[in-house]
Amino acid sequence: MRRIPLFLTLLLPACAAVSPVESGDRSFRLGDYADALADYELAAAGGADAGLQARIDATRHELVLQHTRDLLHLEQPQRALEVLAAAERLRPGAPAAAALRGRAHRKLSVRYAELGREHYSSERPGEAFEAFTQALAYDPENEIAVEGQGLA
């Protein structure tokens, strides 16, 4: 019986209240950006310093990048590019945003190259040429589009 009070005495400090900033930092490290942002904004309600504002901005940026990744996974590259514009406003020149933009461009290029093939197979060379040209605008190294444009 004496062990229970001792256990509770040891447990109580571990359950001590964690500040919203500390909770936000933990959520951010775990990739739970929505919870991190909520914690940081709660902390900012009492007045935000430059460090807290930087955390909020970084978290918003990560949320936008996460949403972009989700859109690319759902095969919505055009929408992903629109969302990326917000990420680039938050952090111009961010490497992660540039990498995602490249992925979106390659997906769109493949899509237009496939459309070009369909048009070419349907004996619509003008439309095929336009689709291949659009594919190359998104990815100049798309070999299928280069070859298809030569055939159309």
GROMACS .gro file of N, CA and C in nm, residues 19 27 30 40-41 112 122:
model
   21
   19SER      N    1   0.376   2.395  -2.148
   19SER     CA    2   0.336   2.520  -2.212
   19SER      C    3   0.290   2.492  -2.355
   27SER      N    4   0.463   1.857  -3.116
   27SER     CA    5   0.376   1.821  -3.229
   27SER      C    6   0.446   1.847  -3.362
   30LEU      N    7   0.686   1.577  -3.444
   30LEU     CA    8   0.616   1.454  -3.481
   30LEU      C    9   0.545   1.466  -3.616
   40TYR      N   10   0.075   2.684  -3.103
   40TYR     CA   11   0.148   2.810  -3.120
   40TYR      C   12   0.054   2.930  -3.121
   41GLU      N   13  -0.060   2.916  -3.186
   41GLU     CA   14  -0.156   3.026  -3.189
   41GLU      C   15  -0.216   3.053  -3.051
  112TYR      N   16  -0.012   1.523  -7.028
  112TYR     CA   17  -0.025   1.581  -7.162
  112TYR      C   18   0.038   1.490  -7.268
  122SER      N   19  -0.573   0.865  -8.265
  122SER     CA   20  -0.703   0.897  -8.324
  122SER      C   21  -0.689   0.978  -8.453
   0.00000   0.00000   0.00000
